[in-house]
C-alpha cells in the first residue's frame, strides 16, 4: 500500500507550490500554485477486497510485498478509477489469489483516519479450492477459524473483518459493519 | 465537486511526466517522472454526507455552488484526510446546513465509476428544525416525500438515497444499501 509523497511542485505547470489556505472559503491548508493558482487536493484512498469463503474456511494470502511482507491478509488493494467498489474487490481477489469467486454483499466499511484510508470488504463464495496467486502473494490457502494465524495478520482492518465474519457466521446472519480504527 | 486536472508535472521534482505502464508489475498507465521515477497514482474520491430526518421529513439544501447551482441535494462533500467517513458526513452537514444532528448508521454506499467517486450517506436524526446554512447553500429546508422536488435533485446518488430512504421508512426497517450508478 504505497503512500504518495508530499506535493512539492504544481501538477499543472511545474512551479514550486506553497501550503496555505486557499482564498475560496476553504478552511484547510492545500498545496496551492503561486503561478497558475491550481489547488491540489489530497484525499483518503479506498482499499477494496473480499472475504473469500468455502464451507467453514476463509482464504488468506501471505504477502510477498511490503509493507508487512510475510504476513497474512485478505485479498485487497487500492480501488482504481473507472471501477465500482465491488469490481475493484473482485479484481484484487483475482490478482492476489487467482481465486474463482461469486461476489456477494458488502460486509465491512472501515475508516482508518490515521493513514487516510477507507477499507471495504465484500463476502465472496469460493467456487473452487484451487488458487493461482500472483506475484504479490507467496502462498494462498484456506483456514478454519481455529487455524487463522491471528498474530500474523497484516492489517487491523483484516483482523476486524475476519473476527466479524466468524461472529456473524456463528450468529447465522451477515450484516454490513461500519467500523472506525483509531 | 471539483475534479482535479490531469497530471503534467512531477509533484516531487517538477519535471514533465509521461503516461506509461510502470516497470513494477503494474498493468495500468500512470504519470511517471522520467527524472526521479515518482509514480503518480490517481484514485477514486469519497463523497460523504447524511440523510437528516425529522418525523416524516428530510432536510435538503439548495446548492449555491457549481456544479448544479440551484438544484437540491443532501448535505455531502469530499471526505478529508484525518477523518472517518462518519466524521466527514457530520462535518459536511454542519458546513452546508448548520443542522444539529445525532449521527446514526451507514445507509448507502454508491459507486459512480464514470466520475471516479464513491458516495456514502449516513442516517442522521435532526435535533432541531432550525438551520444555519453556510455559503455553499442558498436555502436549507425540510420536505415530506410528497414535497421532494424529484426533478430538481442535483445528483443521481442523492435521488437513489432519498428513494431508498422513503422505501425503507415505509417498510419499517433501514438496511445498508450498496448501489452502482452506471
XYZ file of N, CA and C in Angstrom, chain B:
546
model
N -18.205 19.923 -6.546
C -17.331 18.757 -6.565
C -16.247 18.941 -7.625
N -15.161 19.524 -7.209
C -14.065 19.855 -8.114
C -13.348 18.599 -8.597
N -13.174 18.449 -9.880
C -12.344 17.371 -10.396
C -10.949 17.932 -10.629
N -9.939 17.118 -10.312
C -8.584 17.609 -10.463
C -8.170 17.527 -11.934
N -7.295 18.450 -12.327
C -6.773 18.455 -13.690
C -5.815 17.286 -13.874
N -5.536 16.951 -15.143
C -4.584 15.879 -15.425
C -3.191 16.259 -14.925
N -2.397 15.242 -14.604
C -1.055 15.495 -14.098
C -0.107 15.737 -15.275
N 0.547 16.909 -15.276
C 1.507 17.233 -16.340
C 2.947 17.247 -15.826
N 3.100 17.607 -14.532
C 4.442 17.734 -13.961
C 4.564 16.934 -12.666
N 5.775 16.461 -12.387
C 6.048 15.624 -11.212
C 5.867 16.411 -9.918
N 5.122 15.845 -8.976
C 4.891 16.503 -7.693
C 6.159 16.595 -6.869
N 7.096 15.708 -7.138
C 8.309 15.619 -6.321
C 9.456 16.484 -6.830
N 9.580 16.616 -8.196
C 10.739 17.361 -8.717
C 10.384 18.367 -9.816
N 9.110 18.403 -10.261
C 8.693 19.425 -11.215
C 9.001 19.125 -12.670
N 9.565 17.942 -12.953
C 9.848 17.541 -14.343
C 8.546 17.136 -15.040
N 8.448 17.340 -16.379
C 7.263 16.903 -17.121
C 7.156 15.379 -17.065
N 5.972 14.865 -16.727
C 5.782 13.404 -16.610
C 5.359 12.810 -17.950
N 5.465 11.482 -18.061
C 4.938 10.749 -19.220
C 3.961 9.704 -18.697
N 2.832 9.530 -19.396
C 1.907 8.467 -19.010
C 2.376 7.160 -19.636
N 2.707 6.183 -18.785
C 3.131 4.860 -19.259
C 2.891 3.841 -18.156
N 2.957 2.557 -18.517
C 2.834 1.487 -17.526
C 4.160 1.383 -16.781
N 4.157 1.538 -15.455
C 5.420 1.441 -14.693
C 6.046 0.049 -14.827
N 7.332 -0.057 -14.445
C 8.073 -1.316 -14.622
C 7.970 -2.228 -13.400
N 7.011 -1.966 -12.507
C 6.982 -2.685 -11.225
C 5.920 -3.784 -11.184
N 5.439 -4.216 -12.373
C 4.420 -5.259 -12.391
C 3.013 -4.691 -12.540
N 2.894 -3.373 -12.507
C 1.606 -2.695 -12.701
C 1.087 -2.979 -14.118
N -0.221 -2.838 -14.331
C -0.774 -3.057 -15.671
C -1.478 -1.810 -16.208
N -1.506 -0.738 -15.408
C -2.186 0.476 -15.829
C -1.205 1.596 -16.109
N -1.601 2.485 -17.019
C -0.778 3.661 -17.281
C -0.865 4.630 -16.101
N 0.281 5.148 -15.691
C 0.343 6.147 -14.625
C 1.214 7.291 -15.131
N 1.084 8.428 -14.487
C 2.000 9.534 -14.772
C 3.314 9.225 -14.063
N 4.364 8.928 -14.841
C 5.662 8.535 -14.281
C 6.690 9.629 -14.593
N 7.488 9.983 -13.586
C 8.501 11.015 -13.785
C 9.765 10.395 -14.392
N 10.230 10.906 -15.536
C 11.443 10.351 -16.167
C 12.714 10.739 -15.413
N 12.621 11.733 -14.530
C 13.814 12.182 -13.807
C 13.976 11.447 -12.480
N 12.939 11.481 -11.625
C 13.088 10.903 -10.274
C 12.289 9.617 -10.106
N 11.585 9.173 -11.185
C 10.842 7.908 -11.188
C 9.619 7.865 -10.274
N 9.192 9.016 -9.742
C 7.958 9.024 -8.941
C 6.785 8.577 -9.807
N 5.989 7.642 -9.265
C 4.766 7.201 -9.934
C 3.597 7.931 -9.278
N 2.762 8.586 -10.096
C 1.629 9.356 -9.569
C 0.356 8.549 -9.743
N -0.219 8.090 -8.632
C -1.458 7.318 -8.678
C -2.642 8.261 -8.599
N -3.674 7.960 -9.405
C -4.925 8.715 -9.345
C -6.025 7.735 -9.003
N -6.764 8.008 -7.939
C -7.728 7.045 -7.411
C -9.077 7.704 -7.148
N -10.122 6.891 -6.993
C -11.455 7.440 -6.738
C -11.506 8.269 -5.446
N -12.419 9.230 -5.423
C -12.624 10.083 -4.257
C -13.920 9.697 -3.554
N -13.934 9.849 -2.242
C -15.146 9.610 -1.472
C -15.893 10.904 -1.202
N -17.209 10.850 -1.404
C -18.116 11.935 -1.018
C -18.960 11.399 0.132
N -18.979 12.126 1.250
C -19.690 11.644 2.437
C -20.751 12.655 2.861
N -21.903 12.138 3.289
C -22.998 13.025 3.663
C -24.019 12.327 4.528
N -25.125 13.009 4.754
C -26.167 12.465 5.631
C -27.551 12.584 4.997
N -28.473 11.781 5.523
C -29.914 11.938 5.301
C -30.475 12.459 6.622
N -30.552 13.798 6.783
C -31.032 14.348 8.056
C -32.562 14.305 8.065
N -33.134 13.600 9.045
C -34.590 13.415 9.055
C -35.197 13.906 10.362
N -36.456 14.347 10.253
C -37.227 14.792 11.424
C -38.674 14.382 11.162
N -39.214 13.502 11.996
C -40.558 12.949 11.772
C -40.626 12.392 10.342
N -41.564 12.869 9.533
C -41.707 12.313 8.167
C -41.003 13.171 7.122
N -40.083 14.048 7.590
C -39.424 14.971 6.663
C -37.921 14.760 6.580
N -37.354 15.189 5.437
C -35.914 15.094 5.199
C -35.397 16.489 4.840
N -34.195 16.789 5.295
C -33.587 18.091 5.032
C -32.830 18.079 3.706
N -33.147 19.031 2.839
C -32.381 19.212 1.604
C -31.783 20.620 1.573
N -30.682 20.745 0.836
C -30.002 22.027 0.693
C -30.011 22.434 -0.782
N -30.341 23.693 -1.033
C -30.311 24.230 -2.396
C -28.906 24.764 -2.653
N -28.243 24.216 -3.685
C -26.828 24.484 -3.899
C -26.558 25.915 -4.369
N -25.578 26.543 -3.692
C -25.129 27.880 -4.084
C -23.786 27.805 -4.803
N -23.397 26.592 -5.232
C -22.118 26.391 -5.924
C -22.340 25.512 -7.147
N -21.407 25.621 -8.099
C -21.397 24.716 -9.252
C -20.691 23.428 -8.854
N -20.926 22.277 -9.467
C -21.960 22.115 -10.492
C -23.356 22.034 -9.868
N -24.368 22.161 -10.734
C -25.769 22.028 -10.314
C -26.196 23.152 -9.370
N -25.748 24.378 -9.662
C -26.196 25.528 -8.889
C -27.723 25.581 -8.895
N -28.330 25.825 -7.748
C -29.782 25.986 -7.670
C -30.547 24.675 -7.527
N -29.856 23.532 -7.709
C -30.510 22.235 -7.526
C -30.431 21.820 -6.050
N -31.274 20.860 -5.691
C -31.353 20.413 -4.292
C -30.508 19.167 -4.051
N -29.891 19.118 -2.872
C -29.023 17.979 -2.530
C -29.135 17.655 -1.048
N -28.745 16.451 -0.691
C -28.478 16.138 0.709
C -27.124 16.745 1.059
N -26.919 17.161 2.320
C -25.607 17.707 2.675
C -24.520 16.645 2.497
N -23.503 16.940 1.714
C -22.427 15.984 1.397
C -21.272 16.716 0.754
N -20.081 16.146 0.865
C -18.909 16.729 0.224
C -17.730 15.776 0.313
N -16.606 16.200 -0.244
C -15.443 15.318 -0.293
C -14.901 15.019 1.104
N -14.666 13.734 1.358
C -14.032 13.294 2.595
C -12.606 13.853 2.656
N -12.184 14.301 3.842
C -10.850 14.875 4.017
C -9.920 13.886 4.727
N -8.611 14.084 4.554
C -7.628 13.300 5.301
C -7.836 13.518 6.797
N -7.615 12.467 7.579
C -7.642 12.607 9.040
C -9.001 12.427 9.673
N -10.020 12.149 8.878
C -11.351 11.948 9.450
C -11.908 10.594 9.023
N -12.881 10.091 9.802
C -13.604 8.880 9.420
C -14.728 9.277 8.475
N -15.332 8.277 7.816
C -16.444 8.576 6.916
C -17.580 9.256 7.687
N -17.867 8.792 8.895
C -18.952 9.381 9.690
C -18.597 10.805 10.132
N -17.346 11.029 10.506
C -16.926 12.389 10.898
C -17.032 13.344 9.713
N -16.643 12.877 8.527
C -16.757 13.717 7.329
C -18.213 14.044 7.025
N -19.087 13.047 7.157
C -20.513 13.260 6.896
C -21.098 14.271 7.875
N -20.703 14.185 9.141
C -21.185 15.135 10.153
C -20.648 16.539 9.866
N -19.370 16.636 9.490
C -18.768 17.943 9.169
C -19.495 18.614 8.010
N -19.760 17.857 6.949
C -20.439 18.428 5.789
C -21.861 18.883 6.152
N -22.514 18.144 7.033
C -23.876 18.502 7.444
C -23.868 19.811 8.223
N -22.813 20.003 9.013
C -22.654 21.258 9.743
C -22.327 22.392 8.782
N -21.375 22.164 7.864
C -20.935 23.227 6.958
C -22.041 23.672 6.003
N -22.771 22.711 5.440
C -23.721 23.048 4.378
C -25.105 23.408 4.900
N -25.477 22.852 6.056
C -26.836 23.088 6.553
C -26.864 23.738 7.931
N -25.763 23.683 8.678
C -25.774 24.179 10.049
C -26.826 23.472 10.884
N -26.983 22.159 10.613
C -28.037 21.390 11.278
C -27.491 20.674 12.511
N -28.305 20.628 13.568
C -27.954 19.881 14.772
C -28.434 18.449 14.576
N -27.526 17.474 14.600
C -27.909 16.084 14.321
C -27.343 15.111 15.339
N -27.995 13.955 15.393
C -27.435 12.794 16.080
C -27.115 11.783 14.982
N -25.825 11.510 14.772
C -25.418 10.590 13.709
C -25.927 9.183 13.999
N -26.455 8.539 12.967
C -26.903 7.160 13.110
C -26.111 6.263 12.152
N -26.726 5.230 11.625
C -25.944 4.217 10.906
C -25.693 4.563 9.440
N -24.680 3.926 8.872
C -24.394 3.996 7.440
C -25.623 3.501 6.680
N -26.002 4.208 5.623
C -27.241 3.869 4.929
C -27.020 3.474 3.468
N -26.285 4.285 2.691
C -25.995 3.922 1.298
C -24.501 4.060 0.999
N -24.011 3.156 0.143
C -22.657 3.204 -0.413
C -22.839 3.071 -1.919
N -22.578 4.165 -2.652
C -22.879 4.189 -4.088
C -21.606 4.427 -4.890
N -21.298 3.528 -5.803
C -20.153 3.712 -6.697
C -20.601 4.464 -7.943
N -19.806 5.447 -8.337
C -20.072 6.196 -9.570
C -18.794 6.142 -10.415
N -18.535 4.990 -11.069
C -17.254 4.803 -11.768
C -17.017 5.805 -12.894
N -18.078 6.327 -13.489
C -17.927 7.270 -14.596
C -17.155 8.520 -14.175
N -17.324 8.928 -12.909
C -16.595 10.105 -12.422
C -15.555 9.738 -11.360
N -15.347 8.440 -11.118
C -14.327 8.029 -10.151
C -14.654 8.449 -8.735
N -15.892 8.178 -8.303
C -16.295 8.558 -6.946
C -17.059 7.433 -6.255
N -16.997 7.443 -4.920
C -17.856 6.605 -4.083
C -18.568 7.541 -3.116
N -19.901 7.480 -3.098
C -20.697 8.329 -2.210
C -21.238 7.492 -1.056
N -21.143 8.010 0.145
C -21.654 7.307 1.327
C -22.534 8.241 2.137
N -23.744 7.786 2.439
C -24.682 8.587 3.230
C -25.046 7.872 4.526
N -25.078 8.637 5.604
C -25.490 8.142 6.924
C -26.874 8.684 7.270
N -27.659 7.898 7.984
C -28.879 8.415 8.580
C -28.477 9.345 9.721
N -29.209 10.459 9.880
C -28.895 11.431 10.933
C -30.197 12.035 11.447
N -30.466 11.822 12.723
C -31.701 12.349 13.312
C -31.521 13.830 13.629
N -32.427 14.665 13.113
C -32.353 16.102 13.389
C -32.824 16.385 14.818
N -32.055 17.210 15.536
C -32.393 17.553 16.917
C -33.141 18.878 16.979
N -33.261 19.547 15.834
C -33.913 20.856 15.769
C -34.343 21.109 14.330
N -35.358 21.957 14.154
C -35.752 22.320 12.779
C -35.228 23.712 12.410
N -34.243 24.179 13.180
C -33.576 25.444 12.844
C -32.234 25.138 12.184
N -31.983 25.794 11.033
C -30.757 25.524 10.291
C -29.973 26.819 10.089
N -28.672 26.681 9.888
C -27.806 27.844 9.659
C -26.892 27.518 8.492
N -27.430 27.523 7.276
C -26.651 27.091 6.116
C -25.436 27.972 5.860
N -24.359 27.345 5.374
C -23.134 28.069 5.048
C -23.200 28.671 3.652
N -22.055 29.174 3.190
C -22.008 29.912 1.918
C -22.273 29.033 0.704
N -22.175 27.690 0.870
C -22.397 26.792 -0.270
C -23.883 26.504 -0.485
N -24.738 27.026 0.407
C -26.160 26.684 0.393
C -27.024 27.940 0.335
N -27.969 27.983 -0.639
C -28.888 29.107 -0.764
C -29.970 29.014 0.304
N -30.455 27.781 0.521
C -31.585 27.575 1.427
C -31.550 26.138 1.921
N -31.881 25.930 3.190
C -31.981 24.566 3.740
C -33.388 24.419 4.298
N -34.138 23.392 3.829
C -35.490 23.205 4.351
C -35.923 21.753 4.346
N -36.971 21.490 5.116
C -37.496 20.132 5.270
C -38.551 19.838 4.212
N -38.535 18.594 3.714
C -39.510 18.136 2.719
C -40.117 16.805 3.158
N -41.439 16.671 3.032
C -42.043 15.337 3.115
C -41.751 14.626 1.796
N -42.024 13.316 1.740
C -41.785 12.578 0.500
C -42.549 13.219 -0.667
N -43.784 13.609 -0.414
C -44.614 14.191 -1.486
C -44.094 15.547 -1.946
N -43.386 16.238 -1.064
C -42.904 17.586 -1.403
C -41.536 17.591 -2.098
N -40.821 16.469 -2.060
C -39.454 16.416 -2.626
C -39.489 16.854 -4.098
N -38.620 17.797 -4.472
C -38.559 18.244 -5.879
C -37.733 17.247 -6.716
N -38.351 16.109 -7.047
C -37.620 14.993 -7.657
C -36.907 15.381 -8.953
N -37.471 16.332 -9.695
C -36.846 16.723 -10.969
C -35.761 17.786 -10.787
N -35.588 18.220 -9.546
C -34.607 19.267 -9.263
C -33.536 18.774 -8.291
N -33.314 17.460 -8.256
C -32.289 16.885 -7.376
C -30.946 16.922 -8.108
N -29.905 17.369 -7.401
C -28.616 17.671 -8.034
C -27.885 16.441 -8.557
N -27.957 15.325 -7.832
C -27.124 14.164 -8.189
C -27.916 12.867 -8.112
N -27.584 11.922 -9.013
C -28.232 10.612 -9.038
C -28.091 9.888 -7.694
N -26.917 10.018 -7.062
C -26.686 9.318 -5.791
C -27.617 9.840 -4.699
N -27.933 11.131 -4.764
C -28.857 11.733 -3.789
C -30.273 11.237 -4.050
N -30.667 11.178 -5.330
C -32.006 10.704 -5.685
C -32.185 9.242 -5.249
N -31.192 8.411 -5.550
C -31.269 6.987 -5.176
C -31.361 6.835 -3.653
N -30.580 7.644 -2.943
C -30.563 7.560 -1.476
C -31.905 7.994 -0.898
N -32.478 9.062 -1.440
C -33.789 9.522 -0.964
C -34.875 8.481 -1.254
N -34.857 7.915 -2.461
C -35.859 6.887 -2.803
C -35.749 5.697 -1.855
N -34.497 5.279 -1.586
C -34.285 4.137 -0.692
C -34.706 4.484 0.729
N -34.466 5.728 1.133
C -34.851 6.146 2.486
C -36.360 6.016 2.693
N -37.136 6.546 1.744
C -38.599 6.509 1.920
C -39.135 5.083 1.752
N -38.467 4.269 0.897
C -38.881 2.860 0.759
C -38.635 2.107 2.070
N -37.463 2.304 2.673
C -37.149 1.623 3.937
C -38.055 2.133 5.057
N -38.368 3.433 5.027
C -39.233 4.004 6.064
C -40.616 3.358 6.009
N -41.135 3.203 4.777
C -42.442 2.526 4.622
C -42.360 1.083 5.101
N -41.224 0.413 4.799
C -41.053 -0.992 5.194
C -40.812 -1.131 6.697
N -40.473 -0.029 7.363
C -40.279 -0.056 8.814
C -38.921 -0.589 9.244
N -37.972 -0.654 8.307
C -36.656 -1.203 8.630
C -35.609 -0.613 7.684
N -34.514 -0.072 8.277
C -33.461 0.552 7.473
C -32.267 -0.383 7.330
N -31.884 -0.677 6.106
C -30.710 -1.508 5.842
C -29.517 -0.669 5.447
N -28.453 -1.328 4.975
C -27.322 -0.654 4.321
C -27.370 -1.076 2.862
N -27.391 -0.103 1.957
C -27.613 -0.382 0.551
C -26.375 -0.046 -0.266
N -25.896 -1.008 -1.033
C -24.732 -0.829 -1.897
C -25.242 -0.781 -3.339
N -25.080 0.380 -3.960
C -25.706 0.645 -5.255
C -24.636 1.114 -6.247
N -24.704 0.602 -7.479
C -23.798 1.076 -8.534
C -24.579 1.958 -9.494
N -24.023 3.138 -9.788
C -24.652 4.079 -10.718
C -23.927 3.963 -12.052
N -24.614 3.440 -13.046
C -23.983 3.205 -14.361
C -23.616 4.528 -15.014
